[in-house]
Amino acid sequence: MSQRILVTGGAGFIGSHTCVALAAAGYVPVILDNLCNSDVRVLERLHQITGSTLQFIQGDVRDAALLARVFAETPFAAAIHFAGLKAVGDSVSDPLAYYDTNVGGSLMLASAMRDAGVNTLIFSSSATVYGEPEHSPIPEDAALRPASPYGRSKLMVEQALVDLYRSQPGWRIALLRYFNPVGAHESGLIGEHPHGKPNNLMPFVCQVAVGQRDKLQIHGGDYPTPDGTGVRDYVHVMDLAEGHVAALKHAEIQSSLVTLNLGTGQGASVLEVVRAFERASGRPLPFEIGPRRPGDVPAYWGDPSLAQATLGWRARRSLDQMCADSWRWQQRNPEGYR
Ligand code: NAD
Ligand code: WQD
């Protein structure tokens, strides 16, 4: 029988793409999401892509009674825990909300899993746990010094799960540190649609390209990088999604706790992203170079070799494909799922 996987936050950007990858690999994803940053209409799109109706539970991952019921009703093989808040700036102005949802929600989920005897957990961590790295590519054993409450909330959960594993080594846990996820499913049916003005580069670029915003503000052109703009490790969301499937398969083989970078291992500058997007969309992307954004790191990218050695996974999709897929999604869904 196909294994059921609880996907918290499965209606969101990375979670919805991971549901597609799970279904393609023969798993049955079950989504639990409170829709605080997503749209229920993603379910219709997932149906169109996968050909099946995914079970959806609308609820909060901090609701212990709900989790107990969910685990009692369905024999889950594992949980993938995406549900959380992710805006760095909001975490500075409202840290308690971030610790409550990200730390509190994760502890609640792990407790419910322990009580139900489900011991495979894949956790969405972030490269933000490294803070400003000494050098790139960043290996997993680099210093951890997150610079925001958001980043610290991710590190706290990692630490709690390491302690849990040490106390009960029967657990199978993967802590996946994503770099900069972008792109969309190649169908153009699902993608990223942030509420309000986007903070992140790719959604902003998409909105400029489709004419919803006049121009991109490049945050700083005087960094010590080849063209002066910030450098990041952009990774296609479908590569990330497949990384979760690889982590699940690894967990099926042996009890372990693994901490892995999921990135391409290559940095791209803001100007390189702009040029790639222009190639993908066939239209010029107006931009202006402004001041640096407070708190930004000049450049970082990950070393994904441990993920490749451990999971046999590596990111395969190019920056051009990330831009082409983002553009297809944006063009077909200028208002997101609305
Ligand atoms: P997203 O906001 O699109 O998805 C998160 C989902 O979780 C949303 O559907 C939201 O409604 C849901 N959610 C939030 N709080 C909840 C709660 N208390 N109970 C139930 N559901 C809840 O974000 P995403 O980009 O898909 O990120 C998924 C995970 O990956 C997050 O944990 C995020 O911190 C982490 N991450 C994201 C990035 C990135 O740049 N997108 C990078 C590194 C790590
Ligand atoms: C990328 C580059 C900007 C917007 C954030 C979080 C991190 C992780 C991923 C969750 C930088 C530049 C951006 C714009 C620009 N999320 N930029 N104009 O800051 O690397 O990482 O998302 O874990 O925790 O901090 O991503 O997309 O915001 O920025 O010039 O309008 O694009 O300065 O160089 P970032 P980003």
Coordinates of C-alpha atoms and ligand atoms in Angstrom, one line a residue:
M1 CA 0.0 0.0 0.0
S2 CA 1.2 3.5 -0.8
Q3 CA 2.7 5.3 2.2
R4 CA 0.9 8.3 3.5
I5 CA 3.0 11.4 4.3
L6 CA 1.8 14.2 6.5
V7 CA 2.8 17.5 4.8
T8 CA 2.4 20.4 7.2
G9 CA 2.4 23.7 5.3
G10 CA 1.7 21.7 2.1
A11 CA -0.5 24.4 0.6
G12 CA 2.5 26.8 0.6
F13 CA 5.2 27.4 -2.0
I14 CA 7.7 24.6 -1.3
G15 CA 5.1 22.3 0.3
S16 CA 2.8 22.3 -2.8
H17 CA 5.7 21.4 -5.1
T18 CA 6.8 18.7 -2.8
C19 CA 3.4 17.2 -2.9
V20 CA 3.8 16.9 -6.6
A21 CA 7.2 15.2 -6.2
L22 CA 5.8 12.9 -3.5
A23 CA 2.8 11.8 -5.7
A24 CA 5.1 11.2 -8.7
A25 CA 7.3 9.0 -6.5
G26 CA 4.2 6.9 -5.4
Y27 CA 3.6 8.4 -2.0
V28 CA 0.2 9.8 -0.8
P29 CA 0.7 13.3 0.6
V30 CA -1.9 14.6 3.1
I31 CA -1.8 18.3 3.6
L32 CA -2.3 20.0 7.0
D33 CA -2.2 23.8 6.6
N34 CA -4.0 26.7 8.3
L35 CA -3.8 28.8 5.0
C36 CA -2.4 31.8 6.8
N37 CA 0.0 32.3 3.9
S38 CA -1.6 30.2 1.1
D39 CA -4.7 29.7 -0.9
V40 CA -7.1 26.7 -0.8
R41 CA -7.3 26.9 -4.6
V42 CA -3.9 25.3 -4.8
L43 CA -5.7 22.0 -4.2
E44 CA -7.5 22.2 -7.6
R45 CA -4.1 22.8 -9.3
L46 CA -2.5 19.9 -7.5
H47 CA -5.4 17.7 -8.7
Q48 CA -4.7 18.9 -12.3
I49 CA -1.0 18.0 -12.0
T50 CA -1.2 14.8 -10.1
G51 CA -4.5 13.4 -11.3
S52 CA -5.6 12.7 -7.8
T53 CA -7.5 14.6 -5.1
L54 CA -5.2 15.2 -2.2
Q55 CA -6.6 15.0 1.3
F56 CA -6.5 18.4 3.0
I57 CA -6.9 19.1 6.7
Q58 CA -7.4 22.8 7.5
G59 CA -5.8 23.4 10.8
D60 CA -3.0 24.7 12.9
V61 CA 0.2 22.7 13.6
R62 CA 0.1 24.1 17.2
D63 CA -3.2 22.4 17.9
A64 CA -2.2 19.4 19.9
A65 CA -5.8 17.9 20.0
L66 CA -6.0 18.1 16.2
L67 CA -2.6 16.5 15.7
A68 CA -3.5 13.7 18.0
R69 CA -6.7 13.1 16.0
V70 CA -4.9 13.3 12.7
F71 CA -2.3 10.7 13.7
A72 CA -4.9 8.5 15.3
E73 CA -7.0 8.5 12.2
T74 CA -4.3 7.8 9.6
P75 CA -1.2 5.6 9.7
F76 CA 1.4 8.0 8.5
A77 CA 4.8 6.7 7.5
A78 CA 6.4 10.2 8.0
A79 CA 5.9 13.9 8.3
I80 CA 7.5 16.7 6.3
H81 CA 7.2 19.9 8.3
F82 CA 7.0 23.0 6.1
A83 CA 4.4 24.9 8.2
G84 CA 6.0 28.1 9.6
L85 CA 6.5 31.8 9.2
K86 CA 9.3 33.0 7.0
A87 CA 9.6 36.8 6.7
V88 CA 12.9 37.9 8.3
G89 CA 11.7 41.5 8.9
D90 CA 8.4 40.4 10.5
S91 CA 10.4 38.2 12.8
V92 CA 12.3 41.2 14.1
S93 CA 9.1 43.2 14.8
D94 CA 7.1 40.3 16.2
P95 CA 9.6 37.7 17.5
L96 CA 7.1 35.9 19.8
A97 CA 4.9 35.0 16.8
Y98 CA 7.9 33.4 15.1
Y99 CA 9.0 31.5 18.2
D100 CA 5.4 30.4 18.8
T101 CA 4.7 29.1 15.3
N102 CA 8.1 27.9 14.3
V103 CA 9.5 26.5 17.5
G104 CA 6.2 25.8 19.3
G105 CA 4.6 24.3 16.2
S106 CA 7.6 22.0 15.6
L107 CA 7.7 20.8 19.2
M108 CA 4.0 20.1 19.1
L109 CA 4.4 18.1 15.9
A110 CA 7.3 16.1 17.2
S111 CA 5.5 15.3 20.4
A112 CA 2.4 14.1 18.5
M113 CA 4.6 12.0 16.3
R114 CA 6.3 10.4 19.3
D115 CA 3.0 9.7 20.9
A116 CA 1.7 8.1 17.7
G117 CA 4.9 6.1 17.1
V118 CA 5.7 7.9 13.8
N119 CA 9.4 8.5 13.8
T120 CA 10.4 9.9 10.4
L121 CA 10.5 13.7 10.2
I122 CA 11.9 15.9 7.5
F123 CA 12.3 19.5 8.7
S124 CA 12.5 22.7 6.6
S125 CA 15.5 24.5 7.9
S126 CA 17.3 27.4 6.1
A127 CA 20.7 28.5 5.1
T128 CA 19.8 31.6 7.2
V129 CA 21.1 29.6 10.2
Y130 CA 24.7 30.3 9.0
G131 CA 24.2 34.1 9.2
E132 CA 27.1 35.9 7.5
P133 CA 29.5 33.0 6.6
E134 CA 33.3 33.3 6.7
H135 CA 33.5 31.9 3.2
S136 CA 31.5 30.2 0.4
P137 CA 30.7 27.5 -0.5
I138 CA 29.3 26.9 3.0
P139 CA 29.6 23.4 4.4
E140 CA 27.2 22.1 7.0
D141 CA 29.7 22.3 9.8
A142 CA 30.3 26.0 9.3
A143 CA 29.6 28.3 12.3
L144 CA 25.9 28.8 13.0
R145 CA 25.1 32.4 13.9
P146 CA 21.7 33.4 12.6
A147 CA 21.1 37.1 12.5
S148 CA 17.3 37.3 13.0
P149 CA 14.6 35.8 15.3
Y150 CA 13.5 33.8 12.2
G151 CA 16.9 32.3 11.8
R152 CA 17.2 31.6 15.5
S153 CA 13.8 29.9 15.5
K154 CA 15.1 27.5 12.8
L155 CA 18.3 26.8 14.7
M156 CA 16.3 26.2 17.9
V157 CA 14.2 23.6 16.2
E158 CA 17.3 21.9 14.7
Q159 CA 18.8 21.7 18.2
A160 CA 15.6 20.3 19.7
L161 CA 15.5 17.6 17.0
V162 CA 19.2 16.7 17.5
D163 CA 18.5 16.3 21.3
L164 CA 15.4 14.2 20.5
Y165 CA 17.4 11.9 18.2
R166 CA 20.1 11.6 20.9
S167 CA 17.5 10.5 23.4
Q168 CA 15.8 8.0 21.1
P169 CA 18.1 7.0 18.2
G170 CA 15.2 5.1 16.5
W171 CA 14.2 8.5 15.0
R172 CA 14.8 9.1 11.3
I173 CA 15.3 12.9 11.0
A174 CA 16.5 15.1 8.1
L175 CA 17.3 18.8 8.8
L176 CA 17.3 20.3 5.3
R177 CA 18.9 23.8 5.0
Y178 CA 17.5 25.4 1.8
F179 CA 19.3 28.2 0.1
N180 CA 17.2 30.5 -2.1
P181 CA 14.2 28.5 -3.5
V182 CA 12.8 30.0 -6.7
G183 CA 11.0 28.8 -9.9
A184 CA 7.8 27.0 -10.2
H185 CA 6.4 23.7 -11.5
E186 CA 6.9 23.4 -15.3
S187 CA 3.1 23.3 -15.9
G188 CA 2.8 26.9 -14.7
L189 CA -0.1 25.7 -12.5
I190 CA 1.5 26.2 -9.1
G191 CA 4.1 28.7 -8.0
E192 CA 4.9 31.4 -5.4
H193 CA 2.6 34.3 -4.8
P194 CA 3.5 36.4 -1.8
H195 CA 0.8 38.6 -0.2
G196 CA 1.5 42.3 -0.7
K197 CA 4.9 43.7 -1.8
P198 CA 7.4 40.9 -2.3
N199 CA 10.5 41.0 -0.2
N200 CA 12.3 38.3 -2.2
L201 CA 14.0 38.9 -5.5
M202 CA 12.3 36.5 -7.8
P203 CA 8.7 37.4 -7.0
F204 CA 9.6 41.0 -7.4
V205 CA 11.3 40.4 -10.7
C206 CA 8.2 38.5 -11.9
Q207 CA 5.9 41.4 -10.9
V208 CA 8.0 43.9 -12.8
A209 CA 8.2 41.7 -15.9
V210 CA 4.4 41.3 -16.0
G211 CA 3.9 45.1 -15.6
Q212 CA 2.6 45.2 -12.0
R213 CA 5.6 47.2 -10.8
D214 CA 7.6 49.8 -12.6
K215 CA 11.1 48.6 -11.9
L216 CA 13.3 46.5 -9.7
Q217 CA 15.2 48.2 -7.0
I218 CA 18.6 46.4 -6.8
H219 CA 19.7 46.6 -3.2
G220 CA 23.3 47.7 -3.6
G221 CA 25.7 47.8 -6.5
D222 CA 28.9 48.2 -4.5
Y223 CA 29.4 44.8 -2.9
P224 CA 32.8 43.1 -3.2
T225 CA 31.3 40.7 -5.9
P226 CA 32.2 40.5 -9.6
D227 CA 29.5 43.0 -10.7
G228 CA 28.9 44.7 -7.4
T229 CA 25.4 43.1 -6.7
G230 CA 24.6 40.5 -4.1
V231 CA 25.3 36.8 -4.8
R232 CA 23.0 33.9 -3.7
D233 CA 22.5 30.2 -4.3
Y234 CA 19.2 30.1 -6.2
V235 CA 17.7 26.6 -6.3
H236 CA 14.7 25.4 -8.4
V237 CA 11.8 24.6 -6.2
M238 CA 11.3 21.3 -8.0
D239 CA 14.9 20.3 -7.3
L240 CA 14.2 21.1 -3.7
A241 CA 11.0 19.1 -3.8
E242 CA 12.9 16.1 -5.2
G243 CA 15.4 16.5 -2.4
H244 CA 12.6 15.8 0.1
V245 CA 11.7 12.6 -1.6
A246 CA 15.4 11.6 -1.6
A247 CA 15.5 12.4 2.2
L248 CA 12.4 10.2 2.8
K249 CA 13.9 7.3 0.8
H250 CA 17.2 7.6 2.8
A251 CA 15.2 7.6 6.1
E252 CA 13.5 4.4 5.0
I253 CA 16.8 2.6 4.9
Q254 CA 18.2 3.5 8.3
S255 CA 17.7 5.4 11.5
S256 CA 19.7 8.5 11.4
L257 CA 19.8 12.2 11.8
V258 CA 21.2 14.1 8.8
T259 CA 21.8 17.8 8.4
L260 CA 22.1 18.7 4.7
N261 CA 22.4 21.8 2.5
L262 CA 20.0 21.9 -0.4
G263 CA 21.4 24.3 -3.0
T264 CA 23.2 24.2 -6.3
G265 CA 26.6 25.0 -5.1
Q266 CA 26.8 28.0 -7.4
G267 CA 26.2 31.7 -6.7
A268 CA 24.4 34.1 -9.1
S269 CA 24.3 37.8 -8.7
V270 CA 21.2 40.0 -8.9
L271 CA 22.3 41.3 -12.3
E272 CA 22.8 37.7 -13.5
V273 CA 19.2 36.9 -12.4
V274 CA 17.9 40.0 -14.2
R275 CA 19.7 39.0 -17.4
A276 CA 18.5 35.4 -17.2
F277 CA 14.9 36.6 -16.6
E278 CA 15.2 38.9 -19.7
R279 CA 16.2 35.9 -21.7
A280 CA 13.4 33.8 -20.4
S281 CA 10.7 36.4 -20.9
G282 CA 12.0 38.0 -24.0
R283 CA 11.5 41.5 -22.6
P284 CA 13.7 44.0 -20.9
L285 CA 13.5 44.2 -17.1
P286 CA 13.7 47.8 -15.9
F287 CA 15.9 48.2 -12.8
E288 CA 17.7 50.8 -10.8
I289 CA 20.6 50.3 -8.5
G290 CA 19.8 51.7 -5.0
P291 CA 21.3 51.5 -1.6
R292 CA 22.2 48.3 0.2
R293 CA 19.4 46.6 2.2
P294 CA 20.2 46.6 5.9
G295 CA 21.1 43.2 7.2
D296 CA 22.0 41.7 3.7
V297 CA 25.1 39.5 3.4
P298 CA 27.1 40.4 0.3
A299 CA 27.5 36.8 -1.1
Y300 CA 26.9 33.3 -0.1
W301 CA 26.3 29.9 -1.6
G302 CA 26.2 26.4 -0.3
D303 CA 28.3 23.3 -0.6
P304 CA 25.7 20.6 -1.5
S305 CA 28.2 17.7 -1.8
L306 CA 27.1 16.1 1.5
A307 CA 23.5 15.9 0.2
Q308 CA 24.8 14.3 -3.0
A309 CA 26.9 11.8 -1.1
T310 CA 24.1 11.0 1.4
L311 CA 21.0 11.1 -0.7
G312 CA 22.3 10.8 -4.2
W313 CA 20.5 14.1 -4.8
R314 CA 21.7 17.1 -6.7
A315 CA 20.1 20.2 -8.1
R316 CA 19.8 19.7 -11.9
R317 CA 17.8 22.8 -13.1
S318 CA 19.6 25.8 -14.4
L319 CA 19.1 29.5 -13.6
D320 CA 17.6 29.9 -17.0
Q321 CA 15.0 27.2 -16.2
M322 CA 14.3 28.7 -12.9
C323 CA 13.5 32.0 -14.6
A324 CA 11.5 30.4 -17.4
D325 CA 9.3 28.5 -15.0
S326 CA 8.8 31.5 -12.7
W327 CA 7.8 33.5 -15.8
R328 CA 5.4 30.9 -17.0
W329 CA 3.7 30.8 -13.6
Q330 CA 3.6 34.6 -13.3
Q331 CA 2.3 35.2 -16.8
R332 CA -0.5 32.7 -16.5
N333 CA -1.4 33.6 -12.9
P334 CA -0.7 37.4 -12.5
E335 CA -3.0 37.4 -9.4
G336 CA -1.7 34.1 -8.0
Y337 CA -4.5 31.6 -7.3
R338 CA -7.2 34.4 -7.3
Ligands
NAD1 P1 5.0 29.4 2.6 O1 4.6 30.6 3.5 O2 4.6 29.5 1.1 O3 4.4 28.0 3.2 C1 4.3 27.8 4.5 C2 2.9 27.2 4.7 O4 2.7 27.0 6.1 C3 1.8 28.2 4.3 O5 0.9 27.5 3.4 C4 1.1 28.6 5.6 O6 -0.3 28.8 5.4 C5 1.4 27.4 6.5 N1 1.4 27.7 7.9 C6 2.1 28.7 8.6 N2 1.8 28.6 9.9 C7 1.1 27.5 10.1 C8 0.5 26.9 11.2 N3 0.7 27.4 12.4 N4 -0.2 25.8 11.1 C9 -0.4 25.3 9.9 N5 0.1 25.8 8.7 C10 0.8 26.9 8.8 O7 6.6 29.3 2.7 P2 7.6 28.4 1.9 O8 8.5 29.3 1.1 O9 6.9 27.3 1.2 O10 8.4 27.8 3.1 C11 8.2 26.5 3.6 C12 9.2 26.3 4.8 O11 10.5 26.4 4.3 C13 9.1 27.3 5.9 O12 9.2 26.6 7.1 C14 10.2 28.2 5.6 O13 10.7 28.8 6.8 C15 11.2 27.3 5.0 N6 12.2 27.9 4.2 C16 11.7 28.7 3.1 C17 12.7 29.4 2.3 C18 12.2 30.3 1.2 O14 13.0 31.2 0.9 N7 11.0 30.2 0.7 C19 14.0 29.2 2.5 C20 14.5 28.4 3.6 C21 13.5 27.8 4.4
WQD2 C1 18.3 37.9 -2.8 C2 19.2 39.0 -3.4 C3 19.0 41.1 -2.3 C4 14.9 42.0 -3.5 C5 15.8 35.5 2.1 C6 15.8 35.1 3.6 C7 16.4 33.8 3.9 C8 15.7 32.7 3.0 C9 15.6 33.1 1.6 C10 14.0 31.6 4.3 C11 19.8 39.9 -2.3 C12 18.5 41.2 -3.7 C13 16.1 41.4 -3.3 C14 14.8 43.2 -4.3 C15 17.2 43.1 -4.6 N1 14.4 32.5 3.5 N2 17.2 41.9 -3.9 N3 16.0 43.7 -4.8 O1 17.8 37.9 1.4 O2 19.1 36.1 0.2 O3 17.2 35.4 1.7 O4 15.1 34.4 1.5 O5 14.7 30.9 5.0 O6 16.3 33.5 5.2 O7 16.6 36.1 4.3 O8 16.7 36.6 -0.5 O9 15.4 37.1 -2.4 O10 15.3 38.7 -0.5 O11 17.4 38.5 -1.9 O12 18.2 43.6 -5.1 O13 13.7 43.8 -4.5 O14 18.4 39.9 -4.2 O15 19.7 42.3 -1.8 O16 21.1 40.2 -2.8 P1 17.8 36.6 0.8 P2 16.1 37.7 -1.3

